[in-house]
Coordinates of C-alpha atoms in Angstrom, one line a residue:
M1 CA 257.7 7.4 67.9
F2 CA 254.1 7.1 66.4
K3 CA 252.5 7.3 69.8
K4 CA 254.3 10.5 70.6
I5 CA 253.3 12.1 67.4
K6 CA 249.7 10.9 68.0
N7 CA 249.7 12.6 71.4
L8 CA 251.0 15.8 69.8
L9 CA 248.2 15.8 67.3
I10 CA 245.6 15.1 70.0
G11 CA 247.0 18.0 72.0
V12 CA 246.7 20.3 69.0
L13 CA 243.1 19.1 68.4
L14 CA 242.1 19.7 72.0
I15 CA 243.3 23.3 71.9
L16 CA 241.6 23.8 68.6
A17 CA 238.4 22.3 70.1
A18 CA 238.6 24.7 73.1
L19 CA 239.0 27.7 70.7
W20 CA 236.1 26.5 68.6
L21 CA 233.9 26.2 71.7
L22 CA 234.9 29.6 73.0
L23 CA 234.4 31.4 69.7
G24 CA 231.5 29.5 68.2
G25 CA 227.7 29.8 68.5
R26 CA 227.6 33.2 70.2
A27 CA 224.2 34.2 68.8
T28 CA 222.5 33.6 72.1
S29 CA 219.8 36.3 71.8
D30 CA 219.4 36.7 68.1
I31 CA 215.7 36.5 67.4
S32 CA 216.5 35.7 63.7
V33 CA 217.3 32.2 64.9
L34 CA 213.5 31.6 65.1
D35 CA 213.1 32.4 61.4
R36 CA 214.3 28.9 60.7
L37 CA 211.0 27.6 62.1
P38 CA 207.8 27.4 60.0
D39 CA 205.0 29.8 60.9
H40 CA 202.2 28.3 63.0
D41 CA 199.1 27.5 60.9
Y42 CA 196.5 29.7 62.5
I43 CA 194.2 29.5 59.5
A44 CA 193.8 25.7 60.0
E45 CA 193.2 26.3 63.7
I46 CA 190.5 29.0 63.1
N47 CA 188.8 26.8 60.5
D48 CA 188.7 24.0 63.1
L49 CA 187.1 26.3 65.6
M50 CA 184.5 27.4 63.1
K51 CA 183.6 23.8 62.3
Q52 CA 182.9 23.4 66.0
Q53 CA 180.7 26.5 65.8
R54 CA 182.9 28.2 68.4
W55 CA 182.5 31.5 66.6
G56 CA 183.6 33.8 69.4
E57 CA 186.9 32.0 69.9
A58 CA 187.5 31.9 66.1
K59 CA 186.9 35.6 65.9
T60 CA 189.2 36.3 68.8
L61 CA 192.0 34.3 67.1
C62 CA 191.4 36.2 63.9
E63 CA 191.7 39.5 65.8
D64 CA 195.0 38.5 67.3
V65 CA 196.5 37.5 63.9
I66 CA 195.3 40.7 62.3
A67 CA 196.5 42.9 65.2
L68 CA 200.0 41.5 65.1
D69 CA 200.0 41.6 61.3
L70 CA 201.2 38.0 61.0
P71 CA 201.8 36.6 57.5
C72 CA 198.3 35.0 57.4
A73 CA 196.6 38.2 58.4
N74 CA 194.8 38.7 55.0
A75 CA 193.3 35.2 55.2
A76 CA 192.3 35.8 58.8
K77 CA 190.3 39.0 57.8
A78 CA 188.0 36.9 55.6
L79 CA 187.5 34.3 58.3
K80 CA 186.8 37.0 60.9
E81 CA 183.9 38.4 58.8
K82 CA 182.4 34.9 58.5
S83 CA 182.7 34.2 62.2
E84 CA 181.2 37.6 63.0
T85 CA 178.2 37.0 60.7
E86 CA 177.5 33.6 62.3
S87 CA 177.9 34.8 65.9
K88 CA 175.5 37.7 65.2
K89 CA 172.7 35.4 64.1
I90 CA 170.0 36.0 66.6
F91 CA 169.2 32.4 67.2
N92 CA 172.8 31.3 67.8
R93 CA 173.5 34.3 70.1
L94 CA 170.3 34.1 72.2
Y95 CA 170.5 30.3 72.5
K96 CA 174.1 30.3 73.7
V97 CA 173.7 33.3 76.0
G98 CA 170.5 31.9 77.4
K99 CA 172.1 28.5 78.0
G100 CA 175.1 30.1 79.8
F101 CA 172.9 32.3 81.9
I102 CA 170.4 29.7 83.0
T103 CA 172.6 26.6 83.5
G104 CA 175.8 28.4 84.5
D105 CA 177.8 25.7 82.6
P106 CA 179.5 27.5 79.8
D107 CA 181.5 25.9 77.0
K108 CA 184.4 28.0 75.5
S109 CA 182.2 30.0 73.2
L110 CA 182.1 33.7 73.9
E111 CA 178.4 33.8 74.1
E112 CA 178.0 31.0 76.7
L113 CA 180.9 32.3 78.8
G114 CA 179.4 35.8 78.7
G115 CA 176.0 34.5 79.7
S116 CA 177.4 32.6 82.6
V117 CA 179.3 35.6 83.9
A118 CA 176.2 37.8 83.4
S119 CA 174.1 35.5 85.6
D120 CA 176.8 35.7 88.3
M121 CA 176.6 39.5 88.4
F122 CA 173.2 38.9 90.0
M123 CA 172.5 36.9 93.2
Y124 CA 170.7 34.4 91.0
G125 CA 174.0 32.9 89.6
D126 CA 175.6 32.5 93.0
I127 CA 172.5 31.0 94.6
R128 CA 172.1 28.7 91.6
D129 CA 175.7 27.4 91.9
L130 CA 175.5 27.0 95.7
A131 CA 172.3 25.0 95.3
K132 CA 173.9 22.8 92.6
Q133 CA 176.9 22.1 94.7
G134 CA 174.7 21.3 97.6
Y135 CA 172.6 18.9 95.4
Y136 CA 175.8 17.2 94.2
K137 CA 177.0 16.6 97.7
I138 CA 173.7 15.2 98.9
T139 CA 173.4 12.9 95.9
G140 CA 177.1 11.7 96.2
K141 CA 178.2 13.5 93.0
E142 CA 181.6 15.2 92.7
T143 CA 181.5 18.7 94.0
D144 CA 183.8 21.7 93.2
A145 CA 185.0 23.5 96.3
V146 CA 186.4 26.4 94.2
V147 CA 183.0 27.0 92.5
A148 CA 181.3 26.9 95.9
A149 CA 183.8 29.3 97.4
L150 CA 183.5 31.8 94.6
A151 CA 179.7 31.6 94.8
A152 CA 179.9 32.4 98.5
L153 CA 182.3 35.1 97.7
G154 CA 180.0 36.6 95.1
L155 CA 177.2 36.8 97.6
A156 CA 179.5 38.3 100.3
T157 CA 181.1 40.9 98.0
E158 CA 178.0 42.6 96.5
F159 CA 179.2 45.8 98.1
F160 CA 182.9 45.4 97.4
D161 CA 183.7 47.5 94.3
V162 CA 187.3 46.3 94.2
A163 CA 186.2 42.7 93.3
D164 CA 184.0 44.0 90.5
W165 CA 183.1 41.1 88.2
A166 CA 186.4 39.1 88.9
P167 CA 184.7 36.4 91.1
A168 CA 182.1 35.7 88.4
A169 CA 184.8 35.4 85.7
L170 CA 186.9 33.1 87.9
K171 CA 183.9 30.9 88.5
A172 CA 183.3 30.7 84.7
F173 CA 187.0 29.9 84.1
R174 CA 186.9 27.1 86.7
K175 CA 183.9 25.5 85.0
I176 CA 185.7 25.3 81.7
G177 CA 188.9 24.0 83.3
A178 CA 190.9 27.2 83.1
I179 CA 191.9 27.4 86.8
T180 CA 194.6 25.2 88.2
D181 CA 194.3 23.2 91.4
S182 CA 197.0 25.3 93.1
M183 CA 195.2 28.5 92.1
G184 CA 191.9 26.9 93.3
K185 CA 193.4 26.4 96.7
Y186 CA 194.5 30.0 96.8
I187 CA 191.0 31.1 95.8
I188 CA 189.3 28.9 98.4
K189 CA 191.5 30.4 101.2
L190 CA 191.0 33.9 99.9
S191 CA 187.2 33.5 99.7
A192 CA 187.1 32.0 103.2
D193 CA 189.0 34.9 104.7
I194 CA 186.8 37.5 103.0
V195 CA 183.5 35.8 103.9
K196 CA 184.7 35.4 107.5
T197 CA 186.0 38.9 108.0
K198 CA 183.8 40.8 105.5
K199 CA 186.9 42.7 104.5
I200 CA 189.4 42.6 101.6
N201 CA 193.0 43.0 102.7
S202 CA 195.7 44.7 100.6
S203 CA 197.0 41.5 99.0
C204 CA 193.5 40.5 98.0
K205 CA 192.8 43.9 96.6
T206 CA 196.0 43.6 94.5
F207 CA 195.0 40.2 93.3
F208 CA 191.5 41.4 92.2
K209 CA 192.9 44.6 90.6
N210 CA 195.4 42.6 88.5
L211 CA 192.7 40.1 87.5
N212 CA 190.3 42.9 86.6
A213 CA 193.0 44.6 84.6
L214 CA 193.7 41.4 82.7
L215 CA 190.0 40.8 82.0
N216 CA 189.3 44.3 80.9
K217 CA 192.3 44.4 78.5
A218 CA 192.1 40.8 77.1
G219 CA 188.4 39.9 77.4
F220 CA 186.9 36.6 78.4
I221 CA 188.2 34.3 75.7
R222 CA 191.8 35.4 75.8
S223 CA 191.8 35.6 79.6
G224 CA 190.6 32.0 79.8
S225 CA 193.7 30.8 77.8
I226 CA 196.1 33.2 79.6
V227 CA 195.2 32.4 83.2
K228 CA 194.8 28.7 82.5
H229 CA 198.1 27.7 84.1
A230 CA 198.6 30.5 86.7
K231 CA 199.4 28.9 90.0
N232 CA 199.3 31.9 92.4
A233 CA 198.7 35.7 92.7
D234 CA 202.2 36.4 91.5
D235 CA 201.5 34.6 88.2
I236 CA 198.3 36.7 87.8
A237 CA 200.4 39.9 88.3
L238 CA 202.9 38.8 85.7
L239 CA 200.3 37.9 83.2
A240 CA 198.3 41.2 83.8
K241 CA 201.5 43.2 83.2
N242 CA 202.1 41.5 79.9
V243 CA 198.5 41.8 78.8
K244 CA 198.6 45.5 79.3
Q245 CA 201.6 45.7 76.9
S246 CA 200.3 43.2 74.3
P247 CA 197.1 41.3 74.9
H248 CA 197.2 39.7 71.4
A249 CA 200.7 38.4 71.6
T250 CA 200.3 37.2 75.2
H251 CA 197.2 35.3 74.2
L252 CA 198.9 33.5 71.3
V253 CA 202.0 32.7 73.3
A254 CA 199.9 31.4 76.1
R255 CA 198.1 29.1 73.7
A256 CA 201.5 27.9 72.4
A257 CA 203.3 27.6 75.7
D258 CA 200.4 25.9 77.5
K259 CA 201.7 24.6 80.9
R260 CA 204.9 26.6 80.5
T261 CA 203.1 30.0 79.9
C262 CA 204.4 31.8 83.0
E263 CA 207.9 30.4 82.7
V264 CA 208.1 31.4 79.0
I265 CA 206.7 34.9 79.6
E266 CA 209.3 35.4 82.5
A267 CA 212.0 34.4 80.1
V268 CA 210.8 36.7 77.3
N269 CA 210.7 39.6 79.7
K270 CA 214.4 39.2 80.4
H271 CA 215.3 39.4 76.7
K272 CA 216.7 42.7 75.5
D273 CA 214.0 43.1 72.9
S274 CA 211.1 41.3 74.6
P275 CA 208.2 42.8 72.4
A276 CA 209.9 41.6 69.2
L277 CA 210.6 38.2 70.7
M278 CA 207.0 38.0 72.0
K279 CA 205.6 38.6 68.5
K280 CA 208.0 36.1 67.0
L281 CA 206.9 33.4 69.4
A282 CA 203.3 34.2 68.6
Q283 CA 204.1 33.8 64.9
K284 CA 206.0 30.6 65.2
G285 CA 203.9 28.8 67.8
A286 CA 204.7 25.8 70.0
D287 CA 207.9 24.9 68.3
S288 CA 209.5 28.2 69.1
V289 CA 208.6 27.9 72.8
K290 CA 211.1 25.0 73.0
L291 CA 213.9 27.4 72.2
I292 CA 213.3 29.7 75.2
T293 CA 215.3 29.1 78.3
R294 CA 214.8 30.3 81.9
S295 CA 217.4 33.0 81.4
G296 CA 215.5 34.6 78.5
K297 CA 218.1 33.5 75.9
I298 CA 217.4 31.6 72.7
M299 CA 218.7 28.0 72.5
Y300 CA 220.7 28.1 69.3
K301 CA 220.5 24.6 67.9
G302 CA 222.9 25.2 65.1
H303 CA 226.1 25.0 67.2
L304 CA 227.3 22.5 69.8
A305 CA 229.1 25.4 71.6
Q306 CA 225.8 27.2 72.3
F307 CA 224.1 24.0 73.5
L308 CA 227.0 23.4 76.0
R309 CA 226.9 27.1 77.1
Q310 CA 223.2 26.7 78.0
L311 CA 223.6 23.3 79.5
L312 CA 226.7 23.9 81.7
G313 CA 226.4 27.6 82.5
G314 CA 229.6 28.9 84.2
Y315 CA 231.1 25.4 84.0
F316 CA 231.3 25.8 80.2
Y317 CA 234.5 28.0 80.6
L318 CA 235.9 25.5 83.1
L319 CA 235.5 22.8 80.4
C320 CA 237.4 25.0 77.9
L321 CA 240.1 25.6 80.4
I322 CA 240.5 21.9 81.0
L323 CA 240.7 21.3 77.2
F324 CA 243.4 24.0 76.9
G325 CA 245.4 22.6 79.8
L326 CA 245.2 19.0 78.7
G327 CA 246.1 19.9 75.1
G328 CA 249.0 22.0 76.2
F329 CA 250.3 19.2 78.5
L330 CA 250.1 16.6 75.7
I331 CA 252.0 19.0 73.3
Y332 CA 254.6 19.7 75.9
R333 CA 255.2 16.0 76.7
S334 CA 255.3 15.1 73.1
I335 CA 257.8 17.7 72.2
K336 CA 260.0 16.8 75.2
N337 CA 259.9 13.1 74.3
I338 CA 260.8 13.8 70.7
K339 CA 263.8 15.8 71.9
N340 CA 264.9 12.9 74.0
I341 CA 264.8 10.6 70.9
F342 CA 266.6 13.1 68.7
P343 CA 269.0 15.0 71.1
F344 CA 270.4 18.0 69.3
K345 CA 273.7 19.0 70.9
N346 CA 275.8 21.9 69.9
K347 CA 279.2 20.8 68.8
K348 CA 282.0 23.1 70.0
T349 CA 284.9 23.5 67.6
K350 CA 288.4 23.9 68.9
A351 CA 290.1 27.2 68.1

């Protein structure tokens, strides 16, 4: 008797569980879920950059925080003034620009990166880099085929306006580790084709136009972080599109997402309120990136139902159906067995 009542209770619980899963955790795209997370400490990050005397990068980060009006914007304004004062000091600026121009080996400072790119706008920079790569090869040192290809491309595209200063910027990004190996292979092939044919086909033109648009809108420092994990021309197109809409938010999200930058931005673009979500991710930093799925929904951690929805996809409803069916079956069997134990028969009375 106890076993049959237990099965009845289990059946009821299974049906209640199915209802709980179906009705629970439906805030799949509610941006307010991210409010549970603490804000990213940009002030500490800016101070750290300033300690390293990376004034240009510190200033850029301050500008992003101020432009997006994040909670720490007031503190960022004071730090921006300090970074501007330091970066404008004649000795600091000339030393870094000169070093970048002459050596072609920039660090992440705005000045050295700018100096390196400036040298590549003249034949001097490309000849210098080809000579250095040749010297490395002769002496048995590690060479960089991407830098060599871009140097050759720079010499070959002096008269191609579509390329503009993109090859020079790509070369600088490669030197600071902001170009992936897969993107490097694409660049090598692209450069070889252009040098060989002396022509830029439509796909190459599109690539350079997207890259130029990204560089013009975001600038050197932001672009270095944004393109760091792009693997192909499609990724550059995606990033350029987002930079046109919000260079500041895209930069901060790229810093937070790191290797997942393109994946996260694709997910954000699928959200019904992508600008607001982009800003919220920028505000919350790396922890918020973990909540974004490929479908552009927010992983709502407060409810098991939402986790199962994200994990199982369409199979989630099959699970609920199975729970309903199993619960109904146990209830039916239990009631039937109870009736067999206590048969209720209608007694007919004689007239």
